[in-house]
Amino acid sequence: MRIRYNTIVIFLLAAIPIITQTRSIECINNGWIFHKGEIPFATEQNIDEKDWQRVNIPHTWNVDDSYDKRGVDDGWDIAYYYYRGAGWYRKWIKLNEAESNKRIHIHFEAANAVAEVYVNGKFVGKHIGGYSEFKFEITDFVKFNDINLISVKVDNSYHYDIPPQRADYTMYGGIYRDVYLVKTDKVFIEQLLIQTPDVSSNVAKVKISTSLNNKSNFRNLSLRFSIYDPNGKLLEIKNQEIFNPSTNQEKYEFDFTTIEKPKLWNPDNPVLYKIKAELLSDEKTVDEVTDKFGFRFFRFDAEKGFFLNGKHLRLKGVNRHQDRAGFGWALSNEQHLEDIIMIKSMGANFVRMAHYQQDKSVLDACDSLGLLVWEEIPVVTSVGRENFKNNAKQMLYEMITQHYNHPSIIVWGLMNETERSQPPDDLSWNYDLCLELNGLAKKLDSNRYTTQAQMRDLGTGILKIIDIRGWNRYFGWYYGVFEDFGKFMDEQKALDPNQLTLISEYGAGSKKGYHKETPDPSDFTEEWQVMYHRSMLEQLEDRSWIAGACVWNMFDFASEEKQGNIKHINQKGLATWDRSPKDVFYLYQSKWTEKPMVYIVSHSWPEKIGAIAEMKTIKVFSNCESVELFLNGKSLGKKERKFNWQVQFVAGSNSLKAIGTQENTNVTDEIKINYSVK
């Protein structure tokens, strides 16, 4: 029996909005200018900027052009309906003479997909990958007591060597997450690793390893660590002297403390501790870093599913893409938080971050609100050769080292539906890549599980490499009938009884407000979507050995390849692209939440047509013990468990009211129905 314990990494220069006496982190999102496309001399100071657009970060150039043009990629013949190419950003910053004894860094939370950074016309560095954080020290490139030009070229073009080569989502270009200017002392804390190697309800041990980045003349330094409980109470302070520190990055390891009766992090009580690390010289603080972490232990079992802190927990999850109508990927931290709050309010306790590393604020929200996380790298659909593999490994390294501090994360995802390896079609590359990624993940983090999401085995044995097998299955939508899901999973269980199992994707599309009394298969009605998910919930409930499942998708999202009911939109969301819940959202809320709720199906169908005296079925979703339905003030009766009524509307306006009762609590829902007689 394997027990996985929490290990926390604090990745320095993450977007921590703090200013101490020695380190400052300043958000520089505002006041940029942008030019779409290549332009000569974009890094020069004295160019004509009149044709440049004034923008603030987060920014993407693909908000409005998703459908206005078609381009063809060289070699792959992929049709694009949005601009994929280069864009330039420029910003002027002022540095004072008093800051000349500092080290200056620029930190990007993400830019898609390749970013080149220049300062005062000089090349500083290049980052490959559209989803991870990256930073460059620019001390040697800036002028103090003067203004400095930051120029950034970002390119979201297709590239064979950069994951993802192709995927079922729109790949927005731009600097679409926050940017920070970071000023540190000559010596600072580069990385702080907080490990909790032994956790139980009685005791939790804490160990620390840290590395310093040193360009100072300090010979004697000390580290001071302070740990605070979830209420902010100081539990312990420890000091460690460092003699003759190296001028290179050097790691130091310390046993820190043992916490008696730790408060354990879980979805119902996501308690977080805090560590403050201070670097001192002659008792003077020269750097300071803080971060939160949590104590918890967990394991997966092939027969019984998932256990958190020794207790069984069914993982009730959704997938989450990061785009939103009108914003693309350029969401604010507040909008990311809104998404996580909405997911939590539906009753989910698990989120798969499909198909890429997501914003730090998303993980912070999952930590503080209590959502377990599967996070993955963007190796999607197909894989390339050696350079592709190296880029994928770097993305995995960045994701794990940057987000390993989050107690919400329990699973690292390595790839998704990699059914192609082109050209030529040689699936051995998929196997070899997965093998190397899994090895790297275990080296970086031996305490969390690894997984991948596939539709089939591919005939290579690839599914046996990782800890947990993730299945993407869509019976009753793309193929087969609803009941085929259970049959397929039972067959897979019989083939490999000891394999740990998660359902990484299942779903059906719908257009909010599109209804039929008798839906047809895969017709994009809300009715078919509800029927699909009701069947899936029942089949999952019957198989306790499936640790959990993630609905595809929490929100509709942009996909230039989709040609469904709404072109270029994947409509499998439980809510629309602009975050309006569909009927199926309330089905899940009625199954997954304990707070009393009631919802009359459907608020998006206010106009009905029928014959005089015709009976219409009205359904109510609720987790209450009983529900009473009223038509135009008259009770149609109280029901338990199965909340369906036959209703005879009058011509014109009708009022429906449902009252749900749970113990001594009543909740209500009301809608108006306009009934037209045919």
XYZ file of C-alpha atoms in Angstrom:
678
model
C 0.000 0.000 0.000
C 1.547 3.272 -1.121
C 0.961 6.440 0.841
C 1.714 9.725 -0.907
C 2.759 12.601 1.326
C 2.727 16.266 0.564
C 5.957 17.933 -0.510
C 5.999 21.657 -1.062
C 8.274 23.697 -3.296
C 8.260 27.460 -3.153
C 9.497 28.576 -6.562
C 11.053 31.923 -6.095
C 10.132 34.965 -8.119
C 6.646 33.600 -8.462
C 4.050 36.330 -8.565
C 4.056 37.188 -4.871
C 2.654 40.722 -4.542
C 4.876 41.779 -1.646
C 7.366 44.503 -0.909
C 9.879 43.957 1.875
C 12.814 46.082 2.943
C 15.000 44.136 0.508
C 12.849 42.591 -2.210
C 10.127 44.285 -4.207
C 7.752 42.722 -6.691
C 5.959 45.269 -8.840
C 3.198 44.374 -11.277
C 3.923 46.124 -14.591
C 0.782 45.094 -16.473
C -0.294 48.590 -17.473
C 1.006 50.930 -20.132
C 2.270 48.618 -22.873
C 1.962 49.152 -26.623
C 1.394 46.337 -29.113
C 1.929 45.689 -32.814
C 0.417 42.652 -34.506
C 2.845 41.012 -36.921
C 6.524 41.406 -37.644
C 7.904 44.938 -37.809
C 11.453 46.170 -38.487
C 13.455 47.731 -35.662
C 10.891 46.788 -32.993
C 13.616 46.765 -30.337
C 14.983 50.206 -31.218
C 14.176 53.143 -28.956
C 13.410 55.808 -31.546
C 10.878 54.154 -33.830
C 7.531 55.641 -34.832
C 4.930 54.211 -32.436
C 1.850 55.927 -33.849
C 0.495 52.713 -35.418
C 0.980 50.701 -32.243
C -2.016 49.854 -30.056
C -2.090 50.797 -26.382
C -2.813 47.693 -24.285
C -2.650 46.381 -20.763
C -1.508 42.927 -19.762
C -3.033 40.287 -19.699
C -3.478 40.620 -23.475
C -4.124 38.394 -26.470
C -4.460 39.352 -30.132
C -6.978 36.580 -30.852
C -10.054 37.779 -28.964
C -11.906 38.954 -32.087
C -10.271 37.208 -35.047
C -11.278 33.614 -34.395
C -13.377 33.337 -37.557
C -12.220 36.039 -39.960
C -9.490 34.323 -41.982
C -8.017 31.001 -43.009
C -4.318 30.286 -43.044
C -2.505 27.123 -43.986
C 0.418 25.871 -41.988
C 3.542 24.813 -43.853
C 3.715 21.047 -44.123
C 0.720 20.019 -42.038
C -2.064 21.647 -44.035
C -3.890 22.732 -40.895
C -6.661 25.269 -41.479
C -6.581 28.139 -38.988
C -9.364 30.626 -38.549
C -7.345 33.018 -36.420
C -3.997 34.752 -36.591
C -1.026 32.617 -35.627
C 2.210 34.484 -35.939
C 4.344 37.143 -34.284
C 3.339 40.112 -32.173
C 5.479 42.783 -30.486
C 5.083 44.477 -27.109
C 6.968 47.516 -25.806
C 7.036 49.267 -22.433
C 9.182 51.988 -20.873
C 10.229 51.684 -17.230
C 12.131 54.097 -14.986
C 14.819 52.910 -12.554
C 16.208 55.235 -9.905
C 19.874 55.662 -9.020
C 19.113 54.337 -5.532
C 18.249 50.968 -7.106
C 21.664 50.551 -8.735
C 22.799 48.263 -5.918
C 19.904 45.896 -6.636
C 19.547 42.974 -9.005
C 16.695 43.528 -11.463
C 14.599 40.702 -12.903
C 11.598 40.581 -15.232
C 9.109 37.787 -14.576
C 6.397 36.613 -16.970
C 3.635 34.315 -15.740
C 3.147 33.107 -19.337
C 3.342 34.153 -22.989
C 2.229 31.941 -25.863
C 4.164 30.267 -27.284
C 7.720 31.550 -27.865
C 8.880 34.773 -26.223
C 12.045 36.780 -26.912
C 12.891 39.542 -24.450
C 15.025 42.605 -25.225
C 16.097 45.471 -22.974
C 17.309 48.722 -24.502
C 17.668 46.958 -27.843
C 19.792 44.077 -26.528
C 18.672 40.459 -26.508
C 18.159 39.148 -22.966
C 16.683 35.700 -23.387
C 14.188 33.383 -25.060
C 11.547 31.104 -23.562
C 9.829 28.223 -25.346
C 6.399 27.109 -24.165
C 3.148 28.959 -23.751
C 2.021 28.007 -20.233
C 4.835 28.144 -17.686
C 6.410 31.062 -15.865
C 9.807 32.385 -16.887
C 12.138 35.134 -15.727
C 15.333 36.834 -16.811
C 17.794 38.906 -14.844
C 18.207 42.228 -16.664
C 20.574 44.015 -14.265
C 23.366 44.240 -16.846
C 21.024 45.590 -19.525
C 19.314 48.469 -17.711
C 20.288 52.078 -17.037
C 19.680 53.606 -13.626
C 18.335 57.106 -13.158
C 16.942 56.753 -16.657
C 14.119 55.169 -18.614
C 14.524 51.718 -20.148
C 12.786 50.057 -23.071
C 11.418 46.537 -22.604
C 10.617 44.869 -25.948
C 9.039 41.430 -26.195
C 8.363 39.395 -29.306
C 5.737 36.677 -28.844
C 4.894 34.115 -31.528
C 2.038 31.582 -31.421
C 2.789 30.007 -34.810
C 2.659 26.258 -35.251
C 6.048 24.645 -34.628
C 6.747 20.944 -35.018
C 9.144 20.918 -32.048
C 6.905 22.760 -29.560
C 4.014 21.083 -27.732
C 1.209 21.152 -28.556
C 1.559 20.571 -32.271
C -2.187 20.394 -32.620
C -5.087 20.242 -30.177
C -8.828 20.701 -29.903
C -8.633 24.239 -28.557
C -7.706 27.688 -29.808
C -4.112 28.626 -29.019
C -4.263 32.334 -28.280
C -1.163 34.447 -28.820
C 0.196 37.164 -26.555
C 1.416 37.997 -23.066
C -1.780 36.704 -21.536
C -0.741 36.484 -17.873
C 0.770 39.006 -15.456
C 4.241 40.539 -15.745
C 6.365 41.626 -12.763
C 9.521 43.633 -12.192
C 11.452 42.095 -9.313
C 14.257 43.826 -7.420
C 16.451 41.862 -5.019
C 19.641 42.246 -3.064
C 22.939 40.948 -4.481
C 22.206 37.710 -2.659
C 18.723 36.240 -2.456
C 16.816 33.025 -1.878
C 16.497 31.286 -5.212
C 14.439 28.277 -4.152
C 12.861 27.040 -0.958
C 11.768 23.411 -0.715
C 9.479 22.519 2.162
C 8.993 18.798 2.569
C 6.574 16.954 4.820
C 7.933 13.404 4.569
C 5.762 11.942 7.336
C 2.190 13.062 7.902
C -0.553 11.569 10.029
C -3.373 12.885 12.169
C -0.991 12.796 15.147
C 2.232 14.287 13.820
C 3.724 15.946 10.752
C 7.431 16.409 10.130
C 8.798 19.331 8.160
C 12.129 19.507 6.345
C 13.571 22.405 4.384
C 16.112 22.680 1.624
C 16.973 26.008 0.073
C 19.342 27.483 -2.471
C 20.878 30.948 -2.589
C 21.790 33.033 -5.610
C 24.809 35.032 -4.539
C 26.704 37.841 -6.257
C 27.572 39.628 -3.026
C 30.660 39.983 -0.858
C 28.842 38.649 2.192
C 30.859 35.881 3.834
C 28.644 35.061 6.798
C 24.918 34.676 6.296
C 22.102 33.058 8.212
C 18.638 31.779 7.398
C 15.703 32.225 9.733
C 12.554 30.182 9.238
C 9.224 30.938 10.914
C 6.213 28.659 10.693
C 2.656 29.851 11.386
C -0.487 27.805 11.912
C -3.698 28.424 9.902
C -4.800 31.043 12.452
C -1.575 32.996 12.069
C -0.067 31.843 15.360
C 3.711 31.571 15.345
C 4.615 27.955 16.083
C 8.382 27.938 15.857
C 11.449 29.883 14.684
C 14.688 28.223 13.635
C 18.017 29.740 12.588
C 20.794 28.270 10.490
C 24.168 29.933 9.928
C 25.861 29.737 6.522
C 29.617 30.325 6.414
C 31.489 31.310 3.241
C 28.547 30.941 0.902
C 29.288 30.091 -2.707
C 28.844 32.687 -5.415
C 26.957 30.033 -7.351
C 23.542 28.623 -6.569
C 24.100 26.271 -3.678
C 21.567 24.128 -1.814
C 21.335 23.768 1.949
C 19.155 21.271 3.797
C 17.785 21.467 7.336
C 15.466 19.488 9.561
C 12.977 22.096 10.624
C 10.283 21.015 13.025
C 7.653 18.476 14.027
C 4.040 19.605 14.301
C 1.917 17.794 16.864
C -1.723 17.175 15.941
C -1.487 18.970 12.582
C -4.605 20.363 10.995
C -4.998 18.340 7.816
C -5.886 19.939 4.483
C -8.988 18.525 2.795
C -11.772 19.818 0.495
C -14.130 20.486 3.411
C -11.481 22.185 5.536
C -8.627 23.455 3.308
C -6.397 24.729 6.119
C -3.074 26.271 5.132
C 0.082 26.841 7.155
C 2.623 29.543 6.310
C 6.407 29.605 6.145
C 8.449 32.794 6.245
C 12.089 32.471 5.207
C 14.502 35.326 5.912
C 18.082 35.652 4.703
C 20.206 37.730 7.087
C 23.651 39.274 7.113
C 24.858 40.604 10.469
C 21.267 40.330 11.757
C 20.022 42.532 8.907
C 17.436 41.028 6.585
C 18.622 41.016 2.986
C 15.820 38.867 1.568
C 12.463 37.510 2.678
C 10.031 35.038 1.147
C 6.696 33.682 2.370
C 4.422 30.962 1.081
C 1.581 28.745 2.219
C 1.478 24.963 2.354
C -0.719 22.197 3.682
C -0.426 18.865 5.449
C -2.220 15.895 3.886
C -1.553 12.317 2.816
C -3.318 10.324 0.136
C -3.328 7.112 -1.858
C -5.106 5.434 -4.755
C -6.355 1.850 -4.501
C -7.193 -0.411 -7.460
C -10.315 -1.782 -5.742
C -11.542 0.987 -3.469
C -10.551 4.199 -5.243
C -9.026 7.255 -3.575
C -8.235 7.972 0.071
C -7.358 11.354 1.553
C -6.015 11.543 5.104
C -7.014 7.913 5.581
C -10.643 8.428 4.531
C -12.287 7.310 1.309
C -13.158 10.192 -1.021
C -14.836 9.876 -4.412
C -13.172 12.305 -6.811
C -15.955 14.353 -8.412
C -14.277 16.416 -11.061
C -14.389 18.639 -14.099
C -11.889 19.668 -16.743
C -11.108 23.365 -17.049
C -9.890 25.347 -20.052
C -8.649 28.856 -19.337
C -10.425 30.900 -22.058
C -13.563 32.981 -21.700
C -15.848 34.724 -24.186
C -14.640 38.254 -24.878
C -11.261 37.672 -23.207
C -9.663 34.607 -24.788
C -6.863 33.525 -22.478
C -6.280 37.031 -21.141
C -8.149 36.553 -17.871
C -7.542 38.508 -14.699
C -6.755 36.747 -11.434
C -10.257 37.685 -10.296
C -11.786 35.909 -13.298
C -9.716 32.808 -12.628
C -10.975 32.870 -9.049
C -14.579 33.221 -10.251
C -14.174 30.009 -12.258
C -12.883 28.048 -9.288
C -15.644 29.396 -7.041
C -18.237 28.308 -9.610
C -16.701 24.830 -9.854
C -16.690 24.531 -6.079
C -20.300 25.742 -5.813
C -21.392 22.911 -8.117
C -20.030 20.434 -5.595
C -16.868 19.298 -7.403
C -13.825 18.383 -5.328
C -11.426 17.681 -8.220
C -10.216 19.636 -11.276
C -8.158 18.498 -14.227
C -6.257 21.465 -15.672
C -6.609 20.554 -19.324
C -4.315 20.526 -21.182
C -1.554 22.696 -19.750
C -0.031 24.390 -16.741
C -2.430 27.075 -15.558
C -2.165 30.405 -13.787
C -0.743 30.441 -10.274
C -3.896 32.188 -9.074
C -5.920 29.140 -10.184
C -3.819 26.852 -7.990
C -3.959 29.355 -5.111
C -7.748 29.294 -5.373
C -7.817 25.487 -5.376
C -5.572 25.467 -2.288
C -7.738 27.911 -0.367
C -11.167 26.645 -1.487
C -10.418 22.939 -1.316
C -10.236 21.445 -4.804
C -7.867 18.577 -5.588
C -5.944 19.002 -8.844
C -4.614 17.033 -11.786
C -2.241 19.337 -13.687
C -0.565 18.416 -16.953
C 1.732 19.555 -19.742
C 0.499 20.277 -23.295
C 1.608 17.053 -24.990
C -1.648 16.630 -26.874
C -2.749 14.609 -29.937
C 0.685 14.020 -31.498
C 4.357 14.006 -30.638
C 7.513 14.981 -32.472
C 11.103 13.867 -32.301
C 14.142 14.754 -30.186
C 13.667 18.537 -29.933
C 9.972 18.037 -29.187
C 10.900 15.597 -26.415
C 13.392 18.036 -24.899
C 10.841 20.844 -24.930
C 8.219 18.581 -23.349
C 10.646 17.597 -20.584
C 11.467 21.249 -19.935
C 7.754 22.040 -19.677
C 7.314 19.222 -17.182
C 10.294 20.457 -15.169
C 8.896 23.986 -15.086
C 5.385 22.875 -14.132
C 6.518 20.675 -11.262
C 9.111 23.070 -9.834
C 6.808 26.067 -10.120
C 3.615 24.481 -8.773
C 4.825 21.783 -6.449
C 4.111 23.962 -3.439
C 0.353 23.606 -3.891
C -1.241 21.036 -1.559
C -4.193 20.765 -3.936
C -2.124 18.965 -6.592
C -2.169 15.166 -6.331
C -1.521 14.043 -9.935
C 0.889 15.116 -12.691
C -0.407 14.508 -16.242
C 2.126 13.627 -18.939
C 0.152 13.449 -22.193
C -3.341 13.381 -23.696
C -4.677 11.321 -26.638
C -1.273 11.056 -28.299
C -2.541 8.837 -31.081
C -0.269 10.311 -33.741
C 3.442 10.685 -34.238
C 3.998 12.487 -37.505
C 5.676 12.223 -39.879
C 5.966 9.246 -40.238
C 3.392 7.490 -38.078
C 5.592 5.695 -35.543
C 3.953 5.235 -32.145
C 7.188 4.013 -30.561
C 8.068 7.697 -30.154
C 4.962 8.157 -28.023
C 5.995 5.296 -25.786
C 9.589 6.497 -25.428
C 8.474 10.049 -24.659
C 6.045 8.868 -21.985
C 8.758 6.703 -20.450
C 11.169 9.626 -20.176
C 8.521 12.027 -18.907
C 7.457 9.582 -16.227
C 11.058 9.113 -15.130
C 11.588 12.869 -14.888
C 8.367 13.364 -12.934
C 9.405 10.697 -10.417
C 12.850 12.252 -10.059
C 11.401 15.701 -9.400
C 8.535 14.481 -7.240
C 8.412 10.958 -5.860
C 5.390 11.795 -3.711
C 2.689 12.417 -6.295
C 1.176 10.092 -8.860
C 1.634 10.265 -12.632
C -1.042 9.727 -15.243
C -1.980 10.247 -18.863
C -5.300 10.419 -20.683
C -5.845 8.113 -23.642
C -8.773 6.806 -25.673
C -7.087 3.418 -26.255
C -3.909 1.509 -25.485
C -2.323 2.349 -28.894
C -0.897 -1.171 -28.981
C 2.380 -0.078 -27.394
C 1.785 -0.770 -23.703
C 1.992 2.958 -23.049
C -0.772 2.848 -20.433
C 1.341 0.644 -18.156
C 4.121 3.229 -17.797
C 2.309 5.619 -15.490
C 0.690 5.120 -12.056
C -2.921 5.874 -12.968
C -4.684 5.058 -16.213
C -6.837 7.946 -17.426
C -9.620 7.162 -19.905
C -11.282 9.610 -22.311
C -14.586 7.964 -23.314
C -17.670 9.413 -25.027
C -20.184 6.570 -25.385
C -23.549 7.993 -26.407
C -22.030 11.091 -27.949
C -19.409 10.268 -30.573
C -20.169 6.548 -30.702
C -22.244 3.774 -29.151
C -24.930 4.163 -26.522
C -24.784 5.336 -22.913
C -24.597 1.829 -21.433
C -21.484 0.939 -23.445
C -19.388 2.947 -21.008
C -19.942 0.538 -18.132
C -19.354 -2.484 -20.370
C -16.079 -1.030 -21.653
C -14.798 -0.187 -18.185
C -15.679 -3.643 -16.846
C -13.739 -5.193 -19.738
C -10.698 -3.035 -18.950
C -10.908 -3.941 -15.276
C -10.921 -7.631 -16.132
C -7.884 -7.215 -18.390
C -5.815 -5.466 -15.695
C -7.376 -5.764 -12.215
C -4.493 -3.992 -10.444
C -4.448 -0.850 -12.599
C -5.421 2.397 -10.843
C -8.167 4.107 -12.837
C -9.541 7.603 -13.368
C -11.974 8.818 -16.015
C -10.206 11.845 -17.420
C -12.908 12.872 -19.902
C -16.573 12.165 -20.616
C -19.148 14.574 -21.953
C -21.834 15.643 -24.395
C -22.432 18.986 -26.072
C -25.397 21.300 -25.893
C -26.453 24.799 -26.850
C -28.047 26.638 -23.962
C -31.667 27.374 -24.813
C -31.906 24.663 -27.485
C -34.616 22.226 -26.386
C -36.730 19.338 -27.623
C -39.325 17.346 -25.744
C -38.034 14.222 -27.493
C -34.312 14.726 -28.118
C -32.341 12.874 -30.773
C -28.895 11.359 -30.199
C -26.142 13.973 -30.042
C -28.492 16.726 -31.221
C -27.009 19.471 -28.979
C -30.216 19.849 -26.952
C -29.880 20.444 -23.251
C -32.169 17.428 -22.816
C -29.742 15.000 -24.492
C -26.855 16.405 -22.482
C -28.784 15.872 -19.234
C -29.735 12.313 -20.250
C -26.103 11.528 -21.045
C -24.759 12.840 -17.746
C -27.480 11.232 -15.673
C -26.543 7.860 -17.160
C -22.824 8.460 -16.618
C -23.340 9.401 -12.977
C -25.257 6.170 -12.386
C -22.650 4.001 -14.126
C -19.776 5.636 -12.254
C -21.578 5.171 -8.948
C -21.872 1.447 -9.650
C -18.080 1.073 -9.988
C -16.343 2.000 -6.744
C -12.963 0.910 -8.125
C -12.981 3.947 -10.432
C -11.353 6.544 -8.193
C -13.205 9.419 -9.822
C -14.034 11.185 -13.058
C -13.706 14.581 -14.716
C -16.496 15.965 -16.887
C -15.396 17.362 -20.230
C -15.783 20.330 -19.775
C -16.771 22.766 -17.050
C -17.128 25.597 -19.574
C -17.635 25.755 -23.326
C -14.385 26.818 -24.962
C -13.019 27.999 -28.305
C -11.826 25.400 -30.791
C -11.249 26.377 -34.403
C -11.721 22.771 -35.542
C -15.238 22.305 -34.131
C -18.116 22.390 -36.630
C -21.024 21.601 -34.316
C -24.116 23.503 -33.318
C -22.012 26.641 -32.777
C -19.025 26.671 -35.121
C -15.558 26.912 -33.592
C -16.879 26.298 -30.071
C -16.616 23.053 -28.135
C -20.033 22.992 -26.464
C -19.564 20.211 -23.930
C -19.454 22.674 -21.060
C -21.722 22.445 -18.047
C -21.802 26.219 -18.462
C -21.493 28.436 -21.509
C -18.352 30.172 -22.737
C -19.425 33.307 -20.842
C -20.065 31.289 -17.644
C -23.861 30.946 -17.702
C -24.901 27.572 -16.190
C -26.766 25.105 -18.390
C -29.416 22.745 -17.006
C -26.817 20.017 -16.533
C -24.892 22.229 -14.096
C -27.838 21.981 -11.691
C -28.104 18.225 -12.210
C -24.563 17.915 -10.877
C -25.228 20.386 -8.095
C -28.193 18.274 -6.990
C -25.981 15.167 -6.899
C -22.766 16.618 -5.483
C -23.739 19.266 -2.924
C -25.216 19.105 0.555
C -26.396 22.715 0.864
C -30.108 22.591 -0.012
C -30.872 23.597 -3.609
C -33.755 23.346 -6.045
C -33.903 24.126 -9.771
C -36.884 23.947 -12.141
C -35.872 22.536 -15.522
C -35.492 24.647 -17.635
C -34.957 28.374 -17.119
C -33.719 28.602 -20.695
C -37.031 27.281 -22.101
C -39.554 29.981 -21.176
C -41.694 29.517 -24.306
C -43.686 26.301 -24.741
C -46.172 25.215 -27.380
C -48.906 22.587 -27.082
C -52.535 21.707 -27.370
C -55.250 22.810 -24.969
C -55.268 20.565 -21.875
C -52.086 18.801 -23.004
C -49.962 17.521 -20.142
C -46.313 18.591 -20.101
C -43.568 17.006 -18.005
C -41.789 19.367 -15.634
C -38.663 18.165 -13.863
C -36.934 19.597 -10.841
C -33.317 19.024 -9.800
C -32.871 19.069 -6.042
C -30.873 17.466 -3.236
C -33.716 18.031 -0.765
C -35.726 15.329 0.976
C -38.921 16.553 -0.680
C -40.047 19.119 -3.248
C -43.487 20.661 -3.714
C -44.380 22.219 -7.085
C -46.910 25.022 -7.564
C -48.565 26.138 -10.809
C -50.083 29.600 -10.679
C -50.204 29.381 -6.894
C -51.841 25.944 -6.747
C -49.938 22.983 -5.344
C -49.380 20.069 -7.711
C -48.218 17.886 -4.868
C -45.103 17.089 -2.881
C -42.692 14.392 -4.026
C -39.610 12.638 -2.711
C -36.495 11.598 -4.649
C -37.954 11.572 -8.181
C -39.081 15.128 -8.818
C -41.214 14.936 -11.998
C -44.724 16.345 -12.463
C -47.287 16.315 -15.240
C -48.416 19.900 -15.692
C -51.354 21.354 -17.614
C -50.521 24.951 -18.556
C -53.058 27.609 -19.353
C -52.738 29.695 -22.497
C -50.496 32.713 -21.879
C -48.403 33.348 -18.807
C -47.837 30.623 -16.215
C -45.936 30.756 -12.954
C -44.049 27.746 -11.619
C -42.640 27.641 -8.101
C -40.747 24.796 -6.449
C -40.153 24.576 -2.701
C -37.531 22.121 -1.545
C -37.435 21.012 2.086
C -34.354 19.652 3.840
C -34.912 19.087 7.552
C -36.044 22.557 8.730
C -34.726 24.462 5.715
C -36.758 25.524 2.684
C -35.304 26.654 -0.654
C -37.271 27.925 -3.633
C -37.023 28.419 -7.367
C -39.456 30.184 -9.685
C -39.837 30.611 -13.444
C -42.407 32.041 -15.855
C -43.644 29.963 -18.790
C -45.475 31.481 -21.733
C -47.692 28.764 -23.201
C -48.870 29.072 -26.802
C -51.758 26.930 -28.000
C -51.141 25.361 -31.412
